[in-house]
């Protein structure tokens, strides 16, 4: 009876050792999976931080480009207004020159008409 009890105890110990070994293997696998998941989460976090840096940089570049466009647009508008003023001044000067030329022509005709015949 004692020997049967010892065999039963040995069998129970063997089963307990196998169960412990199975539980240890499961725990190791779960720990490995958890470490892998933690590593993936860290990798994802770093990728998200890098993506955020890139997005911030792109937003700043877009803002810089927008400011540059607005500045160049304002410079263009000023240059266009200046060119329009210069064109208006040119048209006015041309009209004045034409008026002066017509006046000189009239004076010349008057001089010729009023000149004595020997000067003609």
PDB file of C-alpha atoms in Angstrom:
ATOM      1  CA  UNK A   1       0.000   0.000   0.000  1.00  0.00           C
ATOM      2  CA  UNK A   2       2.831   2.326   0.859  1.00  0.00           C
ATOM      3  CA  UNK A   3       4.482   1.495  -2.423  1.00  0.00           C
ATOM      4  CA  UNK A   4       1.221   2.234  -4.311  1.00  0.00           C
ATOM      5  CA  UNK A   5       0.934   5.499  -2.423  1.00  0.00           C
ATOM      6  CA  UNK A   6       4.516   6.365  -3.376  1.00  0.00           C
ATOM      7  CA  UNK A   7       3.801   5.509  -7.022  1.00  0.00           C
ATOM      8  CA  UNK A   8       0.679   7.669  -6.948  1.00  0.00           C
ATOM      9  CA  UNK A   9       2.670  10.479  -5.364  1.00  0.00           C
ATOM     10  CA  UNK A  10       5.414  10.067  -7.960  1.00  0.00           C
ATOM     11  CA  UNK A  11       2.801  10.095 -10.727  1.00  0.00           C
ATOM     12  CA  UNK A  12       1.239  13.240  -9.255  1.00  0.00           C
ATOM     13  CA  UNK A  13       4.661  14.860  -8.994  1.00  0.00           C
ATOM     14  CA  UNK A  14       5.393  13.944 -12.600  1.00  0.00           C
ATOM     15  CA  UNK A  15       2.059  15.415 -13.739  1.00  0.00           C
ATOM     16  CA  UNK A  16       2.646  18.501 -11.621  1.00  0.00           C
ATOM     17  CA  UNK A  17       6.142  18.914 -13.126  1.00  0.00           C
ATOM     18  CA  UNK A  18       4.727  18.539 -16.652  1.00  0.00           C
ATOM     19  CA  UNK A  19       1.965  21.052 -15.872  1.00  0.00           C
ATOM     20  CA  UNK A  20       4.543  23.448 -14.395  1.00  0.00           C
ATOM     21  CA  UNK A  21       6.776  23.042 -17.468  1.00  0.00           C
ATOM     22  CA  UNK A  22       3.779  23.668 -19.779  1.00  0.00           C
ATOM     23  CA  UNK A  23       2.795  26.734 -17.758  1.00  0.00           C
ATOM     24  CA  UNK A  24       6.402  27.986 -17.846  1.00  0.00           C
ATOM     25  CA  UNK A  25       6.559  27.528 -21.637  1.00  0.00           C
ATOM     26  CA  UNK A  26       3.214  29.350 -22.023  1.00  0.00           C
ATOM     27  CA  UNK A  27       4.429  32.164 -19.751  1.00  0.00           C
ATOM     28  CA  UNK A  28       7.686  32.471 -21.736  1.00  0.00           C
ATOM     29  CA  UNK A  29       5.733  32.609 -25.007  1.00  0.00           C
ATOM     30  CA  UNK A  30       3.339  35.235 -23.625  1.00  0.00           C
ATOM     31  CA  UNK A  31       6.271  37.267 -22.266  1.00  0.00           C
ATOM     32  CA  UNK A  32       7.987  37.056 -25.663  1.00  0.00           C
ATOM     33  CA  UNK A  33       4.763  38.140 -27.409  1.00  0.00           C
ATOM     34  CA  UNK A  34       4.354  41.013 -24.925  1.00  0.00           C
ATOM     35  CA  UNK A  35       7.949  42.134 -25.509  1.00  0.00           C
ATOM     36  CA  UNK A  36       7.398  41.932 -29.267  1.00  0.00           C
ATOM     37  CA  UNK A  37       4.185  43.946 -28.951  1.00  0.00           C
ATOM     38  CA  UNK A  38       5.970  46.498 -26.739  1.00  0.00           C
ATOM     39  CA  UNK A  39       8.759  46.751 -29.327  1.00  0.00           C
ATOM     40  CA  UNK A  40       6.187  47.226 -32.112  1.00  0.00           C
ATOM     41  CA  UNK A  41       4.408  49.894 -30.067  1.00  0.00           C
ATOM     42  CA  UNK A  42       7.713  51.716 -29.510  1.00  0.00           C
ATOM     43  CA  UNK A  43       8.485  51.459 -33.212  1.00  0.00           C
ATOM     44  CA  UNK A  44       5.003  52.782 -34.050  1.00  0.00           C
ATOM     45  CA  UNK A  45       5.444  55.617 -31.533  1.00  0.00           C
ATOM     46  CA  UNK A  46       8.769  56.602 -33.096  1.00  0.00           C
ATOM     47  CA  UNK A  47       7.261  56.442 -36.590  1.00  0.00           C
ATOM     48  CA  UNK A  48       4.344  58.621 -35.458  1.00  0.00           C
ATOM     49  CA  UNK A  49       6.740  61.139 -33.897  1.00  0.00           C
ATOM     50  CA  UNK A  50       8.764  61.239 -37.127  1.00  0.00           C
ATOM     51  CA  UNK A  51       5.578  61.650 -39.192  1.00  0.00           C
ATOM     52  CA  UNK A  52       4.538  64.498 -36.893  1.00  0.00           C
ATOM     53  CA  UNK A  53       7.929  66.208 -37.365  1.00  0.00           C
ATOM     54  CA  UNK A  54       7.574  65.859 -41.136  1.00  0.00           C
ATOM     55  CA  UNK A  55       4.022  67.227 -41.040  1.00  0.00           C
ATOM     56  CA  UNK A  56       5.146  70.223 -38.963  1.00  0.00           C
ATOM     57  CA  UNK A  57       8.030  70.885 -41.350  1.00  0.00           C
ATOM     58  CA  UNK A  58       5.733  70.624 -44.389  1.00  0.00           C
ATOM     59  CA  UNK A  59       3.207  72.968 -42.769  1.00  0.00           C
ATOM     60  CA  UNK A  60       5.980  75.495 -42.055  1.00  0.00           C
ATOM     61  CA  UNK A  61       7.221  75.207 -45.648  1.00  0.00           C
ATOM     62  CA  UNK A  62       3.669  75.748 -46.927  1.00  0.00           C
ATOM     63  CA  UNK A  63       3.307  78.816 -44.707  1.00  0.00           C
ATOM     64  CA  UNK A  64       6.662  80.139 -45.961  1.00  0.00           C
ATOM     65  CA  UNK A  65       5.583  79.564 -49.558  1.00  0.00           C
ATOM     66  CA  UNK A  66       2.284  81.330 -48.891  1.00  0.00           C
ATOM     67  CA  UNK A  67       4.064  84.324 -47.336  1.00  0.00           C
ATOM     68  CA  UNK A  68       6.500  84.422 -50.261  1.00  0.00           C
ATOM     69  CA  UNK A  69       3.588  84.314 -52.739  1.00  0.00           C
ATOM     70  CA  UNK A  70       1.799  87.147 -50.947  1.00  0.00           C
ATOM     71  CA  UNK A  71       5.011  89.224 -50.851  1.00  0.00           C
ATOM     72  CA  UNK A  72       5.707  88.635 -54.545  1.00  0.00           C
ATOM     73  CA  UNK A  73       2.074  89.376 -55.399  1.00  0.00           C
ATOM     74  CA  UNK A  74       2.304  92.696 -53.532  1.00  0.00           C
ATOM     75  CA  UNK A  75       5.602  93.507 -55.283  1.00  0.00           C
ATOM     76  CA  UNK A  76       4.010  92.676 -58.644  1.00  0.00           C
ATOM     77  CA  UNK A  77       1.024  94.912 -57.914  1.00  0.00           C
ATOM     78  CA  UNK A  78       3.338  97.788 -56.950  1.00  0.00           C
ATOM     79  CA  UNK A  79       5.411  97.247 -60.107  1.00  0.00           C
ATOM     80  CA  UNK A  80       2.228  97.115 -62.196  1.00  0.00           C
ATOM     81  CA  UNK A  81       0.977 100.382 -60.682  1.00  0.00           C
ATOM     82  CA  UNK A  82       4.362 101.969 -61.323  1.00  0.00           C
ATOM     83  CA  UNK A  83       4.336 100.755 -64.930  1.00  0.00           C
ATOM     84  CA  UNK A  84       0.796 102.118 -65.404  1.00  0.00           C
ATOM     85  CA  UNK A  85       1.878 105.484 -63.974  1.00  0.00           C
ATOM     86  CA  UNK A  86       4.949 105.539 -66.218  1.00  0.00           C
ATOM     87  CA  UNK A  87       2.754 104.692 -69.224  1.00  0.00           C
ATOM     88  CA  UNK A  88       0.322 107.483 -68.297  1.00  0.00           C
ATOM     89  CA  UNK A  89       3.261 109.886 -67.914  1.00  0.00           C
ATOM     90  CA  UNK A  90       4.602 108.750 -71.304  1.00  0.00           C
ATOM     91  CA  UNK A  91       1.207 109.231 -72.969  1.00  0.00           C
ATOM     92  CA  UNK A  92       0.924 112.677 -71.396  1.00  0.00           C
ATOM     93  CA  UNK A  93       4.458 113.599 -72.469  1.00  0.00           C
ATOM     94  CA  UNK A  94       3.737 112.341 -75.981  1.00  0.00           C
ATOM     95  CA  UNK A  95       0.548 114.393 -76.127  1.00  0.00           C
ATOM     96  CA  UNK A  96       2.445 117.457 -74.847  1.00  0.00           C
ATOM     97  CA  UNK A  97       5.183 116.882 -77.426  1.00  0.00           C
ATOM     98  CA  UNK A  98       2.615 116.559 -80.214  1.00  0.00           C
ATOM     99  CA  UNK A  99       0.900 119.734 -79.029  1.00  0.00           C
ATOM    100  CA  UNK A 100       4.246 121.555 -78.955  1.00  0.00           C
ATOM    101  CA  UNK A 101       5.067 120.288 -82.456  1.00  0.00           C
ATOM    102  CA  UNK A 102       1.696 121.468 -83.794  1.00  0.00           C
ATOM    103  CA  UNK A 103       2.230 124.829 -82.134  1.00  0.00           C
ATOM    104  CA  UNK A 104       5.705 125.116 -83.665  1.00  0.00           C
ATOM    105  CA  UNK A 105       4.267 124.165 -87.072  1.00  0.00           C
ATOM    106  CA  UNK A 106       1.642 126.879 -86.730  1.00  0.00           C
ATOM    107  CA  UNK A 107       4.313 129.404 -85.735  1.00  0.00           C
ATOM    108  CA  UNK A 108       6.436 128.335 -88.679  1.00  0.00           C
ATOM    109  CA  UNK A 109       3.534 128.778 -91.027  1.00  0.00           C
ATOM    110  CA  UNK A 110       2.808 132.141 -89.495  1.00  0.00           C
ATOM    111  CA  UNK A 111       6.443 133.127 -89.896  1.00  0.00           C
ATOM    112  CA  UNK A 112       6.454 132.001 -93.501  1.00  0.00           C
ATOM    113  CA  UNK A 113       3.173 133.720 -94.237  1.00  0.00           C
ATOM    114  CA  UNK A 114       4.289 136.937 -92.618  1.00  0.00           C
ATOM    115  CA  UNK A 115       7.752 136.934 -94.177  1.00  0.00           C
ATOM    116  CA  UNK A 116       8.489 139.415 -96.948  1.00  0.00           C
ATOM    117  CA  UNK A 117       8.630 137.848-100.418  1.00  0.00           C
ATOM    118  CA  UNK A 118      12.398 138.081-100.629  1.00  0.00           C
ATOM    119  CA  UNK A 119      12.777 135.779 -97.584  1.00  0.00           C
ATOM    120  CA  UNK A 120      10.623 133.122 -99.163  1.00  0.00           C
TER     121      UNK A 120
END
